[in-house]
CSV table of C-alpha atoms and ligand atoms in Angstrom, one decimal:
chain,number,residue,atom,x,y,z
W,498,MET,CA,93.4,99.0,114.4
W,499,ILE,CA,96.3,100.7,116.0
W,500,ILE,CA,96.7,104.4,116.2
W,501,ALA,CA,100.3,105.5,117.2
W,502,ILE,CA,100.5,109.0,118.8
W,503,ASP,CA,104.3,110.2,119.5
W,504,GLY,CA,105.9,113.3,120.5
W,505,PRO,CA,107.9,115.0,123.0
W,506,ALA,CA,106.8,115.7,126.8
W,507,ALA,CA,104.1,118.3,127.5
W,508,SER,CA,103.0,118.5,123.8
W,509,GLY,CA,99.5,117.7,124.7
W,510,LYS,CA,99.9,114.1,123.6
W,511,SER,CA,98.6,112.1,126.6
W,512,THR,CA,95.4,114.1,127.2
W,513,THR,CA,94.7,114.1,123.5
W,514,ALA,CA,95.4,110.4,123.0
W,515,LYS,CA,93.2,109.6,126.2
W,516,LYS,CA,90.4,111.5,124.6
W,517,VAL,CA,90.6,110.1,121.0
W,518,ALA,CA,90.7,106.6,122.5
W,519,HIS,CA,87.5,107.5,124.5
W,520,GLN,CA,85.6,108.9,121.4
W,521,LEU,CA,86.7,106.0,119.1
W,522,SER,CA,85.8,103.4,122.0
W,523,PHE,CA,89.5,102.2,121.8
W,524,ILE,CA,91.7,101.1,124.5
W,525,TYR,CA,94.4,103.6,125.6
W,526,LEU,CA,98.0,102.6,126.4
W,527,ASP,CA,100.2,105.2,127.9
W,528,THR,CA,103.8,103.7,127.4
W,529,GLY,CA,105.4,106.5,129.2
W,530,ALA,CA,103.6,105.4,132.4
W,531,MET,CA,105.3,102.1,131.9
W,532,TYR,CA,108.8,103.5,131.8
W,533,ARG,CA,107.9,105.7,134.7
W,534,ALA,CA,106.9,102.6,136.7
W,535,VAL,CA,110.3,100.9,136.0
W,536,THR,CA,112.0,104.0,137.1
W,537,LEU,CA,110.0,104.0,140.2
W,538,ALA,CA,111.0,100.5,141.0
W,539,VAL,CA,114.7,101.4,140.3
W,540,LEU,CA,114.6,104.4,142.6
W,541,ASN,CA,112.8,102.2,145.4
W,542,ALA,CA,115.5,99.7,145.0
W,543,GLY,CA,118.1,102.3,145.7
W,544,ILE,CA,119.9,101.4,142.4
W,545,ASP,CA,121.8,103.9,140.2
W,546,PRO,CA,119.5,104.4,137.1
W,547,ASN,CA,122.5,104.7,134.8
W,548,VAL,CA,124.0,101.2,135.7
W,549,GLU,CA,122.3,99.0,133.3
W,550,GLY,CA,123.4,95.6,134.9
W,551,ASP,CA,121.7,96.8,138.2
W,552,VAL,CA,118.5,97.8,136.5
W,553,ARG,CA,118.3,94.6,134.7
W,554,GLY,CA,118.3,92.9,138.0
W,555,VAL,CA,115.3,95.0,139.1
W,556,LEU,CA,113.6,94.2,135.6
W,557,GLN,CA,113.7,90.5,136.3
W,558,ASN,CA,111.6,90.9,139.5
W,559,LEU,CA,109.1,93.3,138.0
W,560,LYS,CA,105.5,93.0,137.0
W,561,ILE,CA,104.1,96.0,135.3
W,562,SER,CA,100.4,96.1,134.2
W,563,VAL,CA,97.9,98.7,133.1
W,564,GLU,CA,94.2,98.7,133.6
W,565,GLU,CA,91.5,101.0,132.6
W,566,SER,CA,88.9,102.0,135.1
W,567,ASP,CA,86.2,104.7,134.9
W,568,GLY,CA,88.0,106.1,131.8
W,569,GLU,CA,91.3,106.5,133.8
W,570,SER,CA,94.4,104.4,132.9
W,571,LYS,CA,96.0,102.9,136.1
W,572,THR,CA,99.5,101.6,136.3
W,573,PHE,CA,100.4,98.9,138.6
W,574,LEU,CA,103.9,97.9,140.0
W,575,ASN,CA,103.9,94.3,141.4
W,576,GLY,CA,100.2,94.8,142.1
W,577,ASN,CA,100.3,98.2,143.6
W,578,ASP,CA,98.6,101.1,142.0
W,579,VAL,CA,101.4,103.6,141.4
W,580,SER,CA,99.5,105.9,139.0
W,581,GLU,CA,100.1,109.0,141.2
W,582,GLU,CA,103.6,108.1,142.5
W,583,ILE,CA,105.0,107.9,139.0
W,584,ARG,CA,104.3,111.5,138.3
W,585,ARG,CA,106.6,112.6,141.2
W,586,THR,CA,109.5,114.9,140.2
W,587,GLU,CA,112.1,112.4,141.4
W,588,VAL,CA,110.7,109.8,138.7
W,589,THR,CA,110.5,112.5,136.1
W,590,ASP,CA,114.2,113.5,136.8
W,591,HIS,CA,115.3,109.9,136.2
W,592,VAL,CA,113.0,108.4,133.6
W,593,SER,CA,115.0,109.6,130.5
W,594,ALA,CA,118.0,107.8,131.7
W,595,VAL,CA,116.2,104.5,132.7
W,596,SER,CA,114.2,104.5,129.4
W,597,ALA,CA,117.4,104.9,127.4
W,598,LEU,CA,118.7,101.4,128.5
W,599,PRO,CA,118.2,98.8,125.8
W,600,SER,CA,117.2,96.0,128.1
W,601,VAL,CA,114.4,98.2,129.5
W,602,ARG,CA,113.2,99.0,126.2
W,603,GLU,CA,113.2,95.5,125.1
W,604,GLU,CA,111.1,94.4,128.0
W,605,MET,CA,108.6,97.3,127.9
W,606,VAL,CA,108.0,96.9,124.0
W,607,THR,CA,107.4,93.2,124.3
W,608,ILE,CA,104.6,94.1,127.1
W,609,GLN,CA,103.3,97.0,124.9
W,610,ARG,CA,102.8,94.6,121.8
W,611,ARG,CA,101.2,92.0,124.0
W,612,ILE,CA,98.7,94.5,125.4
W,613,ALA,CA,97.7,96.2,122.0
W,614,ASP,CA,98.4,93.7,119.3
W,615,GLY,CA,95.1,92.7,117.5
W,616,LYS,CA,93.1,95.2,119.4
W,617,ASP,CA,91.7,98.7,118.6
W,618,ALA,CA,94.1,100.8,120.6
W,619,VAL,CA,95.5,104.4,120.8
W,620,VAL,CA,99.1,103.8,121.9
W,621,GLU,CA,101.0,106.8,123.1
W,622,GLY,CA,104.8,107.3,123.5
W,623,ARG,CA,108.0,108.2,121.7
W,624,ASP,CA,108.7,105.3,119.6
W,625,ILE,CA,105.4,103.8,118.9
W,626,GLY,CA,105.1,104.7,115.2
W,627,THR,CA,108.8,104.0,114.5
W,628,VAL,CA,109.6,100.8,116.6
W,629,VAL,CA,106.7,99.3,118.6
W,630,PHE,CA,104.0,99.3,115.8
W,631,PRO,CA,105.7,100.4,112.6
W,632,GLU,CA,102.8,99.0,110.7
W,633,ALA,CA,100.4,101.1,112.7
W,634,ASP,CA,97.0,102.0,110.7
W,635,PHE,CA,97.5,105.7,111.8
W,636,LYS,CA,100.5,107.5,113.0
W,637,PHE,CA,100.5,111.0,114.5
W,638,TYR,CA,103.4,113.1,115.8
W,639,ILE,CA,102.3,115.9,118.1
W,640,SER,CA,104.6,118.9,118.7
W,641,ALA,CA,104.2,122.4,120.2
W,642,SER,CA,106.6,125.4,120.8
W,643,TYR,CA,108.7,125.3,124.0
W,644,GLU,CA,106.7,128.3,125.2
W,645,VAL,CA,103.5,126.4,125.1
W,646,ARG,CA,104.9,123.1,126.4
W,647,GLY,CA,106.4,125.1,129.4
W,648,GLU,CA,102.9,126.4,130.2
W,649,ARG,CA,101.2,123.0,129.9
W,650,ARG,CA,103.8,121.3,132.1
W,651,GLY,CA,103.5,124.2,134.5
W,652,LEU,CA,99.7,123.6,134.8
W,653,ASP,CA,100.2,119.8,135.3
W,654,LEU,CA,102.6,120.2,138.1
W,655,LYS,CA,100.6,122.9,139.7
W,656,LYS,CA,97.8,120.4,140.1
W,657,LEU,CA,100.4,118.2,142.0
W,658,GLY,CA,101.3,121.2,144.2
W,659,ILE,CA,104.5,121.9,142.6
W,660,GLU,CA,105.3,125.4,141.3
W,661,LEU,CA,108.4,126.1,139.1
W,662,SER,CA,109.1,129.1,136.9
W,663,LYS,CA,108.7,128.9,133.2
W,664,GLU,CA,112.4,129.1,132.6
W,665,GLU,CA,113.1,126.1,134.8
W,666,LEU,CA,110.2,124.1,133.1
W,667,ILE,CA,111.6,124.9,129.6
W,668,LYS,CA,115.1,124.0,130.6
W,669,ASP,CA,113.9,120.7,132.0
W,670,LEU,CA,111.9,120.0,128.7
W,671,LYS,CA,114.9,120.7,126.7
W,672,ARG,CA,117.0,118.5,128.9
W,673,ARG,CA,114.5,115.6,128.5
W,674,ASP,CA,114.1,116.2,124.7
W,675,GLY,CA,118.0,116.0,124.4
W,676,ILE,CA,118.1,112.6,126.1
W,677,ASP,CA,114.9,111.3,124.3
W,678,SER,CA,116.1,112.4,120.9
W,679,GLY,CA,119.7,111.6,121.2
W,680,ARG,CA,119.6,108.1,122.6
W,681,MET,CA,121.1,105.3,120.7
W,682,HIS,CA,118.0,102.9,120.9
W,683,SER,CA,114.7,104.0,119.5
W,684,PRO,CA,115.2,107.6,119.8
W,685,LEU,CA,112.2,110.2,119.8
W,686,THR,CA,111.8,111.0,116.1
W,687,ARG,CA,108.9,111.4,113.7
W,688,ALA,CA,108.2,108.4,111.5
W,689,ASP,CA,108.4,109.4,107.9
W,690,ASP,CA,104.7,108.4,107.5
W,691,ALA,CA,103.3,110.1,110.7
W,692,ILE,CA,101.1,113.0,110.3
W,693,LEU,CA,102.4,116.2,112.1
W,694,VAL,CA,100.0,117.9,114.5
W,695,ASP,CA,101.5,121.1,115.7
W,696,THR,CA,99.4,122.0,118.7
W,697,THR,CA,100.9,125.3,119.5
W,698,ASP,CA,97.8,127.3,118.5
W,699,MET,CA,95.3,124.6,118.8
W,700,THR,CA,92.7,124.0,121.6
W,701,PHE,CA,92.4,120.6,123.1
W,702,GLU,CA,89.2,120.1,121.5
W,703,GLU,CA,90.7,121.0,118.0
W,704,GLN,CA,93.6,118.5,118.6
W,705,VAL,CA,91.1,115.6,119.4
W,706,ALA,CA,88.8,116.4,116.5
W,707,PHE,CA,91.6,116.7,114.2
W,708,ILE,CA,92.9,113.0,114.8
W,709,VAL,CA,89.3,111.6,115.2
W,710,GLU,CA,88.3,113.1,111.7
W,711,LYS,CA,91.3,111.8,110.1
W,712,VAL,CA,90.6,108.2,111.3
W,713,ARG,CA,86.9,108.4,110.6
W,714,ASN,CA,87.3,110.0,107.1
W,715,SER,CA,89.9,107.4,105.9
X,1650,LIG,O1,105.4,110.6,128.2
X,1650,LIG,P1,105.8,110.6,129.5
X,1650,LIG,O2,106.5,112.1,129.8
X,1650,LIG,O3,105.2,110.2,130.7
X,1650,LIG,O4,107.3,109.7,129.3
X,1650,LIG,C1,108.2,109.4,130.4
X,1650,LIG,C2,109.4,109.1,129.7
X,1650,LIG,O5,109.4,107.8,129.1
X,1650,LIG,C3,110.1,110.0,128.7
X,1650,LIG,O6,110.9,110.9,129.1
X,1650,LIG,C4,110.6,109.2,127.7
X,1650,LIG,C5,110.2,107.8,128.0
X,1650,LIG,N1,109.3,107.1,127.0
X,1650,LIG,C6,110.1,106.4,126.0
X,1650,LIG,O7,111.3,106.4,126.1
X,1650,LIG,N2,109.3,105.7,125.1
X,1650,LIG,C7,108.0,105.7,125.2
X,1650,LIG,N3,107.4,105.0,124.2
X,1650,LIG,C8,107.4,106.4,126.0
X,1650,LIG,C9,108.0,107.3,127.0
């Protein structure tokens, strides 16, 4: 069974998807982490993230894998654990550009299907219910107000020792939403048959319970 969870950055999607997977004993696949790993490889290679031909060259020599250990999802780039590095601001700043490239998407979607196809999986991203698994058994689209998303992003970054004003955080979220929703290939959009979960006024526990109940009661 595939549960697709899509939505914009800092909507509460990742933490919710991870917990839902844990409660249902499903595997959890964070597809954003995969796009971040490609971005890290592009930056490490000193290549302009906007030049698709150059990025394609990097893709050819890339091995991205994900593993779960101790309830945590780990992302590996050519065998190295890059789970922390891919959360760096530099990666976040460029990931929307890299993930807009068709060749990058094609490659990542192939890997995502290979990992989750035929399994019980919670797959989280931007285009899971629309492109990667359009036949998913359940589709959820998670959203929240910019105010709340700014607060959540601020808390996440604080844990990494980065402090930005709420205005800066919201400006950056709007910038990324613009690229993710406006791109030609697989833009961030709610699938017609996805259940909308507006988490603005929901606690983390409520978000998880809402999704788990929908799945269990169907
Ligand atoms: O969920 P996240 O913020 O870690 O995702 C990082 C970026 O990856 C996000 O800006 C858009 C991109 N992404 C995507 O294009 N498609 C997905 N399925 C997942 C993420």
